[in-house]
mmCIF file of C-alpha atoms and ligand atoms in Angstrom:
data_model
loop_
_atom_site.group_PDB
_atom_site.id
_atom_site.type_symbol
_atom_site.label_atom_id
_atom_site.label_comp_id
_atom_site.label_asym_id
_atom_site.label_seq_id
_atom_site.Cartn_x
_atom_site.Cartn_y
_atom_site.Cartn_z
ATOM 1 C CA MET A 1441 -153.406 3.932 73.545
ATOM 2 C CA ASN A 1442 -152.954 2.288 70.142
ATOM 3 C CA LYS A 1443 -149.381 2.864 68.971
ATOM 4 C CA THR A 1444 -149.384 0.552 65.964
ATOM 5 C CA PRO A 1445 -147.452 2.045 63.033
ATOM 6 C CA ILE A 1446 -149.058 2.255 59.625
ATOM 7 C CA PHE A 1447 -147.620 0.975 56.331
ATOM 8 C CA GLN A 1448 -148.683 2.470 53.024
ATOM 9 C CA LEU A 1449 -149.683 0.027 50.288
ATOM 10 C CA ASN A 1450 -148.990 0.496 46.564
ATOM 11 C CA ASP A 1451 -152.602 1.625 46.009
ATOM 12 C CA GLY A 1452 -152.241 4.369 48.617
ATOM 13 C CA ASN A 1453 -154.248 2.650 51.366
ATOM 14 C CA ARG A 1454 -152.811 2.703 54.859
ATOM 15 C CA ILE A 1455 -152.719 -0.587 56.790
ATOM 16 C CA PRO A 1456 -151.902 -1.115 60.489
ATOM 17 C CA ALA A 1457 -148.545 -2.929 60.488
ATOM 18 C CA LEU A 1458 -149.667 -5.319 63.245
ATOM 19 C CA GLY A 1459 -152.926 -7.181 63.554
ATOM 20 C CA PHE A 1460 -154.607 -10.192 65.075
ATOM 21 C CA GLY A 1461 -154.876 -13.550 63.235
ATOM 22 C CA VAL A 1462 -157.732 -15.982 63.764
ATOM 23 C CA PHE A 1463 -156.639 -19.133 61.904
ATOM 24 C CA GLN A 1464 -157.856 -22.230 63.791
ATOM 25 C CA VAL A 1465 -159.692 -20.154 66.372
ATOM 26 C CA PRO A 1466 -162.948 -22.111 66.730
ATOM 27 C CA THR A 1467 -166.434 -20.719 66.386
ATOM 28 C CA GLU A 1468 -169.336 -21.060 68.870
ATOM 29 C CA GLY A 1469 -168.125 -17.963 70.640
ATOM 30 C CA ALA A 1470 -164.355 -18.500 70.782
ATOM 31 C CA THR A 1471 -163.555 -16.294 67.776
ATOM 32 C CA TYR A 1472 -166.124 -13.716 68.861
ATOM 33 C CA ASN A 1473 -164.585 -13.487 72.337
ATOM 34 C CA ALA A 1474 -160.995 -13.431 71.075
ATOM 35 C CA VAL A 1475 -161.642 -10.664 68.538
ATOM 36 C CA LEU A 1476 -163.648 -8.617 71.015
ATOM 37 C CA LYS A 1477 -160.772 -8.944 73.508
ATOM 38 C CA ALA A 1478 -158.198 -8.092 70.847
ATOM 39 C CA ILE A 1479 -160.018 -4.908 69.864
ATOM 40 C CA ASP A 1480 -160.425 -3.989 73.507
ATOM 41 C CA LEU A 1481 -156.644 -4.423 73.938
ATOM 42 C CA GLY A 1482 -155.991 -2.066 71.022
ATOM 43 C CA TYR A 1483 -155.709 -4.283 67.934
ATOM 44 C CA ARG A 1484 -157.147 -2.527 64.890
ATOM 45 C CA HIS A 1485 -156.446 -5.120 62.209
ATOM 46 C CA ILE A 1486 -158.029 -8.591 61.994
ATOM 47 C CA ASP A 1487 -156.930 -11.317 59.590
ATOM 48 C CA THR A 1488 -159.527 -13.972 58.778
ATOM 49 C CA ALA A 1489 -160.443 -16.116 55.745
ATOM 50 C CA VAL A 1490 -163.381 -17.959 54.249
ATOM 51 C CA ALA A 1491 -161.550 -21.218 54.962
ATOM 52 C CA TYR A 1492 -161.262 -20.376 58.687
ATOM 53 C CA PHE A 1493 -165.071 -20.609 58.901
ATOM 54 C CA ASN A 1494 -165.168 -17.764 61.436
ATOM 55 C CA GLU A 1495 -165.907 -14.619 59.393
ATOM 56 C CA GLU A 1496 -169.371 -14.289 60.922
ATOM 57 C CA GLU A 1497 -167.986 -14.186 64.492
ATOM 58 C CA VAL A 1498 -165.267 -11.739 63.466
ATOM 59 C CA GLY A 1499 -167.930 -9.446 62.016
ATOM 60 C CA ARG A 1500 -170.144 -9.625 65.087
ATOM 61 C CA ALA A 1501 -167.210 -8.851 67.377
ATOM 62 C CA VAL A 1502 -166.195 -5.850 65.259
ATOM 63 C CA LYS A 1503 -169.773 -4.579 65.379
ATOM 64 C CA ASP A 1504 -170.150 -5.140 69.137
ATOM 65 C CA SER A 1505 -166.726 -3.657 69.945
ATOM 66 C CA GLY A 1506 -168.071 -0.127 69.839
ATOM 67 C CA VAL A 1507 -165.089 0.910 67.708
ATOM 68 C CA ALA A 1508 -166.026 2.556 64.405
ATOM 69 C CA ARG A 1509 -165.873 0.226 61.405
ATOM 70 C CA GLU A 1510 -163.439 2.513 59.557
ATOM 71 C CA GLU A 1511 -160.967 2.291 62.441
ATOM 72 C CA ILE A 1512 -160.630 -1.487 62.084
ATOM 73 C CA TRP A 1513 -158.801 -3.048 59.144
ATOM 74 C CA ILE A 1514 -160.480 -6.318 58.100
ATOM 75 C CA THR A 1515 -158.752 -8.813 55.818
ATOM 76 C CA SER A 1516 -160.369 -11.954 54.494
ATOM 77 C CA LYS A 1517 -159.398 -14.425 51.788
ATOM 78 C CA MET A 1518 -161.191 -16.174 48.963
ATOM 79 C CA TRP A 1519 -160.829 -19.954 48.939
ATOM 80 C CA LEU A 1520 -159.661 -21.603 45.723
ATOM 81 C CA GLN A 1521 -162.878 -23.568 45.269
ATOM 82 C CA ASP A 1522 -164.454 -20.233 44.279
ATOM 83 C CA TYR A 1523 -162.001 -18.938 41.686
ATOM 84 C CA ALA A 1524 -164.298 -19.353 38.646
ATOM 85 C CA TYR A 1525 -165.525 -15.829 37.775
ATOM 86 C CA GLU A 1526 -169.193 -16.110 38.834
ATOM 87 C CA ASP A 1527 -168.256 -18.077 41.964
ATOM 88 C CA ALA A 1528 -165.621 -15.478 42.823
ATOM 89 C CA LYS A 1529 -168.136 -12.635 42.556
ATOM 90 C CA GLN A 1530 -170.469 -14.608 44.814
ATOM 91 C CA ALA A 1531 -167.643 -15.382 47.273
ATOM 92 C CA ILE A 1532 -166.973 -11.657 47.724
ATOM 93 C CA GLU A 1533 -170.673 -11.020 48.425
ATOM 94 C CA THR A 1534 -170.757 -13.929 50.878
ATOM 95 C CA SER A 1535 -167.731 -12.618 52.791
ATOM 96 C CA LEU A 1536 -169.289 -9.143 52.976
ATOM 97 C CA SER A 1537 -172.537 -10.629 54.202
ATOM 98 C CA LYS A 1538 -170.947 -12.997 56.772
ATOM 99 C CA LEU A 1539 -168.774 -10.197 58.113
ATOM 100 C CA GLY A 1540 -171.778 -7.863 58.058
ATOM 101 C CA VAL A 1541 -169.804 -5.044 56.425
ATOM 102 C CA ASP A 1542 -170.264 -2.812 53.366
ATOM 103 C CA TYR A 1543 -166.633 -3.140 52.347
ATOM 104 C CA LEU A 1544 -163.559 -5.265 53.047
ATOM 105 C CA ASP A 1545 -160.245 -3.489 53.642
ATOM 106 C CA LEU A 1546 -158.256 -6.280 52.037
ATOM 107 C CA TYR A 1547 -159.258 -9.461 50.244
ATOM 108 C CA LEU A 1548 -156.692 -12.034 49.169
ATOM 109 C CA LEU A 1549 -156.615 -14.954 46.814
ATOM 110 C CA HIS A 1550 -155.744 -17.466 49.528
ATOM 111 C CA GLN A 1551 -153.897 -19.935 47.308
ATOM 112 C CA PRO A 1552 -152.011 -19.337 44.025
ATOM 113 C CA TYR A 1553 -153.577 -22.083 41.879
ATOM 114 C CA GLY A 1554 -156.513 -22.780 39.598
ATOM 115 C CA LYS A 1555 -158.625 -20.146 37.858
ATOM 116 C CA LEU A 1556 -156.624 -17.328 39.324
ATOM 117 C CA SER A 1557 -157.185 -14.903 36.462
ATOM 118 C CA GLU A 1558 -160.976 -15.237 36.722
ATOM 119 C CA ALA A 1559 -160.870 -14.636 40.469
ATOM 120 C CA TRP A 1560 -158.483 -11.709 40.045
ATOM 121 C CA LYS A 1561 -160.848 -10.092 37.509
ATOM 122 C CA ALA A 1562 -163.684 -10.346 40.046
ATOM 123 C CA MET A 1563 -161.421 -8.829 42.708
ATOM 124 C CA VAL A 1564 -160.355 -5.928 40.468
ATOM 125 C CA GLU A 1565 -164.007 -5.206 39.688
ATOM 126 C CA ALA A 1566 -165.010 -5.370 43.356
ATOM 127 C CA LYS A 1567 -162.233 -2.917 44.183
ATOM 128 C CA ALA A 1568 -163.495 -0.529 41.481
ATOM 129 C CA ALA A 1569 -167.019 -0.901 42.907
ATOM 130 C CA GLY A 1570 -165.807 0.032 46.396
ATOM 131 C CA LYS A 1571 -166.566 -3.385 47.889
ATOM 132 C CA ILE A 1572 -162.885 -4.085 48.584
ATOM 133 C CA ARG A 1573 -160.331 -1.356 49.290
ATOM 134 C CA SER A 1574 -157.154 -3.339 48.556
ATOM 135 C CA ILE A 1575 -156.557 -6.678 46.879
ATOM 136 C CA GLY A 1576 -153.725 -9.137 47.191
ATOM 137 C CA VAL A 1577 -152.462 -12.676 46.994
ATOM 138 C CA SER A 1578 -151.173 -15.267 49.405
ATOM 139 C CA ASN A 1579 -148.711 -18.145 49.318
ATOM 140 C CA MET A 1580 -147.160 -16.820 46.069
ATOM 141 C CA THR A 1581 -143.603 -18.062 45.815
ATOM 142 C CA SER A 1582 -141.238 -16.318 43.416
ATOM 143 C CA THR A 1583 -141.700 -19.183 40.946
ATOM 144 C CA LEU A 1584 -145.480 -18.851 41.031
ATOM 145 C CA TRP A 1585 -145.373 -15.038 40.958
ATOM 146 C CA THR A 1586 -143.137 -15.079 37.880
ATOM 147 C CA LYS A 1587 -145.336 -17.651 36.152
ATOM 148 C CA TRP A 1588 -148.552 -15.686 36.746
ATOM 149 C CA GLN A 1589 -146.937 -12.363 35.942
ATOM 150 C CA GLN A 1590 -145.675 -13.714 32.621
ATOM 151 C CA GLN A 1591 -149.234 -14.815 31.851
ATOM 152 C CA GLY A 1592 -150.336 -11.210 32.361
ATOM 153 C CA LEU A 1593 -152.314 -11.809 35.558
ATOM 154 C CA PHE A 1594 -151.242 -8.528 37.119
ATOM 155 C CA ASP A 1595 -151.259 -6.363 33.967
ATOM 156 C CA GLU A 1596 -154.417 -4.493 34.959
ATOM 157 C CA MET A 1597 -153.691 -4.281 38.671
ATOM 158 C CA ARG A 1598 -150.842 -5.421 40.853
ATOM 159 C CA PRO A 1599 -151.560 -7.048 44.220
ATOM 160 C CA SER A 1600 -150.950 -4.759 47.195
ATOM 161 C CA VAL A 1601 -149.716 -7.538 49.465
ATOM 162 C CA ASN A 1602 -148.455 -11.096 49.328
ATOM 163 C CA GLN A 1603 -149.185 -13.011 52.534
ATOM 164 C CA VAL A 1604 -146.677 -15.837 52.974
ATOM 165 C CA GLU A 1605 -145.138 -18.011 55.650
ATOM 166 C CA PHE A 1606 -142.424 -16.035 57.400
ATOM 167 C CA ASN A 1607 -140.478 -16.399 60.644
ATOM 168 C CA PRO A 1608 -136.774 -16.159 61.586
ATOM 169 C CA TYR A 1609 -136.225 -19.722 60.289
ATOM 170 C CA PHE A 1610 -137.834 -18.879 56.942
ATOM 171 C CA GLN A 1611 -137.057 -15.347 55.844
ATOM 172 C CA GLN A 1612 -138.118 -15.533 52.203
ATOM 173 C CA LYS A 1613 -135.034 -13.652 50.998
ATOM 174 C CA GLU A 1614 -135.489 -14.209 47.255
ATOM 175 C CA LEU A 1615 -139.237 -13.512 47.348
ATOM 176 C CA ARG A 1616 -138.727 -10.323 49.347
ATOM 177 C CA LYS A 1617 -136.386 -8.968 46.709
ATOM 178 C CA LEU A 1618 -138.938 -9.713 43.985
ATOM 179 C CA MET A 1619 -141.792 -8.192 46.001
ATOM 180 C CA ALA A 1620 -139.746 -5.066 46.741
ATOM 181 C CA GLU A 1621 -139.091 -4.632 43.006
ATOM 182 C CA ASN A 1622 -142.855 -4.806 42.469
ATOM 183 C CA GLN A 1623 -143.672 -2.603 45.496
ATOM 184 C CA VAL A 1624 -145.695 -5.386 47.075
ATOM 185 C CA ILE A 1625 -145.626 -5.516 50.858
ATOM 186 C CA LEU A 1626 -145.112 -8.879 52.506
ATOM 187 C CA GLU A 1627 -147.445 -10.068 55.232
ATOM 188 C CA ALA A 1628 -146.154 -12.855 57.473
ATOM 189 C CA TRP A 1629 -148.336 -15.804 58.265
ATOM 190 C CA GLY A 1630 -147.078 -17.868 61.183
ATOM 191 C CA PRO A 1631 -144.908 -14.920 62.321
ATOM 192 C CA LEU A 1632 -144.126 -16.783 65.562
ATOM 193 C CA GLY A 1633 -143.332 -19.988 63.678
ATOM 194 C CA GLN A 1634 -146.755 -21.171 64.862
ATOM 195 C CA GLY A 1635 -145.341 -21.461 68.371
ATOM 196 C CA ASN A 1636 -142.256 -23.503 67.351
ATOM 197 C CA VAL A 1637 -140.506 -24.317 70.651
ATOM 198 C CA GLU A 1638 -137.083 -24.687 69.017
ATOM 199 C CA LEU A 1639 -137.373 -21.143 67.695
ATOM 200 C CA PHE A 1640 -138.429 -19.777 71.077
ATOM 201 C CA ASN A 1641 -135.391 -21.517 72.641
ATOM 202 C CA GLU A 1642 -132.845 -19.908 70.286
ATOM 203 C CA SER A 1643 -130.130 -18.454 72.509
ATOM 204 C CA ALA A 1644 -129.605 -15.422 70.233
ATOM 205 C CA LEU A 1645 -133.270 -14.504 70.626
ATOM 206 C CA GLN A 1646 -133.221 -15.106 74.373
ATOM 207 C CA ARG A 1647 -130.139 -12.924 74.813
ATOM 208 C CA ILE A 1648 -131.757 -10.039 72.933
ATOM 209 C CA ALA A 1649 -135.014 -10.493 74.847
ATOM 210 C CA ASN A 1650 -133.156 -10.258 78.172
ATOM 211 C CA LYS A 1651 -131.352 -7.121 77.077
ATOM 212 C CA TYR A 1652 -134.583 -5.248 76.340
ATOM 213 C CA ASN A 1653 -136.600 -6.862 79.118
ATOM 214 C CA LYS A 1654 -138.898 -8.317 76.478
ATOM 215 C CA ASN A 1655 -139.918 -11.899 75.721
ATOM 216 C CA VAL A 1656 -138.773 -13.933 72.710
ATOM 217 C CA GLY A 1657 -142.125 -13.544 70.951
ATOM 218 C CA GLN A 1658 -141.770 -9.783 71.120
ATOM 219 C CA VAL A 1659 -138.218 -9.911 69.748
ATOM 220 C CA ILE A 1660 -139.355 -12.060 66.801
ATOM 221 C CA LEU A 1661 -142.265 -9.756 65.994
ATOM 222 C CA ARG A 1662 -140.089 -6.663 66.393
ATOM 223 C CA PHE A 1663 -137.499 -8.161 64.022
ATOM 224 C CA GLU A 1664 -140.195 -8.799 61.425
ATOM 225 C CA HIS A 1665 -141.594 -5.311 61.870
ATOM 226 C CA GLN A 1666 -138.165 -3.757 61.347
ATOM 227 C CA GLU A 1667 -137.837 -5.854 58.180
ATOM 228 C CA GLY A 1668 -140.930 -4.041 56.874
ATOM 229 C CA ILE A 1669 -143.258 -6.995 57.165
ATOM 230 C CA ILE A 1670 -146.863 -6.899 58.380
ATOM 231 C CA VAL A 1671 -147.536 -9.342 61.241
ATOM 232 C CA PHE A 1672 -150.705 -10.693 62.863
ATOM 233 C CA PRO A 1673 -149.758 -13.160 65.589
ATOM 234 C CA LYS A 1674 -152.476 -15.371 66.966
ATOM 235 C CA SER A 1675 -153.185 -16.124 70.603
ATOM 236 C CA VAL A 1676 -156.429 -16.435 72.504
ATOM 237 C CA HIS A 1677 -154.705 -15.734 75.831
ATOM 238 C CA LYS A 1678 -155.029 -12.192 77.078
ATOM 239 C CA GLU A 1679 -151.428 -11.873 78.353
ATOM 240 C CA ARG A 1680 -149.989 -13.075 75.041
ATOM 241 C CA MET A 1681 -152.371 -10.899 73.047
ATOM 242 C CA GLN A 1682 -151.184 -7.966 75.098
ATOM 243 C CA SER A 1683 -147.500 -8.827 74.873
ATOM 244 C CA ASN A 1684 -147.624 -9.574 71.110
ATOM 245 C CA GLN A 1685 -148.583 -5.988 70.336
ATOM 246 C CA ASP A 1686 -146.222 -4.402 72.834
ATOM 247 C CA ILE A 1687 -143.310 -4.199 70.390
ATOM 248 C CA PHE A 1688 -143.127 -0.538 69.509
ATOM 249 C CA ASP A 1689 -141.115 0.834 72.424
ATOM 250 C CA PHE A 1690 -137.734 -0.687 71.586
ATOM 251 C CA GLU A 1691 -135.514 -1.002 68.547
ATOM 252 C CA LEU A 1692 -133.110 -3.772 67.552
ATOM 253 C CA THR A 1693 -129.613 -2.668 66.520
ATOM 254 C CA SER A 1694 -128.264 -3.585 63.104
ATOM 255 C CA ASP A 1695 -126.015 -6.242 64.735
ATOM 256 C CA GLU A 1696 -129.051 -7.751 66.447
ATOM 257 C CA MET A 1697 -130.981 -7.702 63.167
ATOM 258 C CA ASP A 1698 -128.041 -9.469 61.490
ATOM 259 C CA SER A 1699 -127.830 -12.111 64.195
ATOM 260 C CA ILE A 1700 -131.539 -12.902 63.715
ATOM 261 C CA ARG A 1701 -131.123 -12.827 59.924
ATOM 262 C CA SER A 1702 -128.485 -15.528 60.315
ATOM 263 C CA LEU A 1703 -131.092 -17.918 61.793
ATOM 264 C CA ASP A 1704 -132.670 -18.276 58.343
ATOM 265 C CA ARG A 1705 -132.888 -21.877 57.112
ATOM 266 C CA GLY A 1706 -134.405 -20.939 53.770
ATOM 267 C CA GLN A 1707 -137.419 -23.198 54.032
ATOM 268 C CA GLY A 1708 -140.679 -23.355 55.907
ATOM 269 C CA ARG A 1709 -143.313 -25.890 56.874
ATOM 270 C CA HIS A 1710 -145.357 -25.366 53.761
ATOM 271 C CA ASN A 1711 -144.007 -25.464 50.204
ATOM 272 C CA PRO A 1712 -146.544 -23.971 47.782
ATOM 273 C CA ASP A 1713 -144.360 -25.074 44.839
ATOM 274 C CA ALA A 1714 -144.574 -28.786 45.728
ATOM 275 C CA ALA A 1715 -146.511 -31.138 43.495
ATOM 276 C CA GLY A 1716 -150.063 -31.926 44.587
ATOM 277 C CA VAL A 1717 -150.503 -28.985 46.982
ATOM 278 C CA GLU A 1718 -153.574 -27.646 45.171
ATOM 279 C CA GLU A 1719 -155.344 -31.008 45.448
ATOM 280 C CA MET A 1720 -154.252 -31.404 49.077
ATOM 281 C CA LEU A 1721 -155.692 -27.991 49.968
ATOM 282 C CA LEU A 1722 -158.935 -28.553 48.086
ATOM 283 C CA SER A 1723 -159.509 -31.771 49.986
ATOM 284 C CA ALA A 1724 -158.519 -30.203 53.330
ATOM 285 C CA PHE A 1725 -161.098 -27.377 53.263
ATOM 286 C CA ASP A 1726 -164.557 -27.541 51.691
ATOM 287 C CA VAL A 1727 -165.962 -24.059 52.212
ATOM 288 C CA HIS A 1728 -169.351 -25.079 50.820
ATOM 289 C CA LYS A 1729 -169.944 -28.089 53.025
ATOM 290 C CA GLN A 1730 -172.682 -26.277 54.930
ATOM 291 C CA ASP A 1731 -174.406 -24.749 51.847
HETATM 292 P P1 NAD B 153 -148.443 -17.772 64.756
HETATM 293 O O1 NAD B 153 -147.045 -17.743 64.307
HETATM 294 O O2 NAD B 153 -149.163 -16.504 65.005
HETATM 295 O O3 NAD B 153 -148.421 -18.676 66.037
HETATM 296 C C1 NAD B 153 -149.558 -18.904 66.812
HETATM 297 C C2 NAD B 153 -149.198 -19.846 67.941
HETATM 298 O O4 NAD B 153 -148.040 -19.342 68.620
HETATM 299 C C3 NAD B 153 -150.305 -19.873 68.987
HETATM 300 O O5 NAD B 153 -151.204 -20.905 68.705
HETATM 301 C C4 NAD B 153 -149.538 -20.079 70.274
HETATM 302 O O6 NAD B 153 -149.362 -21.468 70.438
HETATM 303 C C5 NAD B 153 -148.205 -19.467 70.014
HETATM 304 N N1 NAD B 153 -148.042 -18.124 70.600
HETATM 305 C C6 NAD B 153 -148.756 -17.001 70.360
HETATM 306 N N2 NAD B 153 -148.274 -15.959 71.051
HETATM 307 C C7 NAD B 153 -147.213 -16.431 71.756
HETATM 308 C C8 NAD B 153 -146.283 -15.842 72.653
HETATM 309 N N3 NAD B 153 -146.350 -14.558 72.941
HETATM 310 N N4 NAD B 153 -145.338 -16.642 73.187
HETATM 311 C C9 NAD B 153 -145.252 -17.938 72.883
HETATM 312 N N5 NAD B 153 -146.091 -18.566 72.021
HETATM 313 C C10 NAD B 153 -147.064 -17.817 71.462
HETATM 314 O O7 NAD B 153 -149.245 -18.713 63.707
HETATM 315 P P2 NAD B 153 -150.587 -18.611 62.885
HETATM 316 O O8 NAD B 153 -151.763 -18.395 63.734
HETATM 317 O O9 NAD B 153 -150.593 -19.802 62.008
HETATM 318 O O10 NAD B 153 -150.344 -17.320 61.973
HETATM 319 C C11 NAD B 153 -150.862 -16.054 62.269
HETATM 320 C C12 NAD B 153 -152.008 -15.710 61.360
HETATM 321 O O11 NAD B 153 -151.600 -15.784 59.993
HETATM 322 C C13 NAD B 153 -153.174 -16.709 61.410
HETATM 323 O O12 NAD B 153 -153.936 -16.602 62.576
HETATM 324 C C14 NAD B 153 -153.879 -16.360 60.150
HETATM 325 O O13 NAD B 153 -154.653 -15.183 60.294
HETATM 326 C C15 NAD B 153 -152.718 -16.146 59.188
HETATM 327 N N6 NAD B 153 -152.368 -17.367 58.407
HETATM 328 C C16 NAD B 153 -152.479 -17.319 57.054
HETATM 329 C C17 NAD B 153 -152.144 -18.424 56.278
HETATM 330 C C18 NAD B 153 -152.250 -18.327 54.773
HETATM 331 O O14 NAD B 153 -152.175 -19.363 54.095
HETATM 332 N N7 NAD B 153 -152.430 -17.149 54.212
HETATM 333 C C19 NAD B 153 -151.696 -19.597 56.887
HETATM 334 C C20 NAD B 153 -151.581 -19.635 58.274
HETATM 335 C C21 NAD B 153 -151.909 -18.507 59.018
#
């Protein structure tokens, strides 16, 4: 039985609060098999991106799963190479076609740089045309959000989500306050700290895990869920996929929440505000290399 709670976005759409991420899951069958397994285990929310190069396998797995399209929430993300208006319109069509769907549940601007206003215009239009149900941004720090907001980027439509790095070592306190003021839900990327061993060895987390007969991964994901954050942990191993969604039958006390809050170090692995990040990202992923 699928017990995943639902969060309501600022545009009224209802998103499963836990999903399955496929960053760095390879193609040639690996993504297809992982997504098929995830859906079979009860996941109803998949997070992919153009720059993961696996949208086509995600789409095939959704189709072959036997679960109705409207029961599965699909998120993808536009890569910043495509932010010029005409390119952005084409990027949306390409994602729809690769995923083999008539509509995307959520489409994000993957990185907060470049011709963002042109890409956002294309996104707003695609939402109005029913091609995308909800639109959002990713990797928007408070500095970048404030800059773009002051330039009027969100005047016509506010993003529904901001997908950013988040784990107990990096709790995005300032950004969360700003997003709450704007009624924008936070999605965590790297919710398990991308498997950070130091994090998994934290004694506070281990103590709580023992108390509830859960593992540390489950305690981390439960903490994030109770903070109101959407999570989509990644694993291609069946036991971990199973365990990562088995977080809805226990509740952390406010003392336990506070003890995990105190693990915050205020910074993550990736700093979107740093100089040269846009250029670094553009050279790291060329989404048109196979065109
Ligand atoms: P994650 O925090 O989900 O960690 C994944 C790693 O944690 C796995 O490779 C595995 O080594 C380990 N792991 C998984 N389950 C575990 C368990 N139960 N116990 C111990 N270790 C476990 O990191 P992620 O994949 O980078 O992030 C999740 C998703 O977020 C991605 O798949 C992707 O969809 C999205 N993402 C988005 C961005 C962005 O820029 N918007 C960036 C990175 C990731």
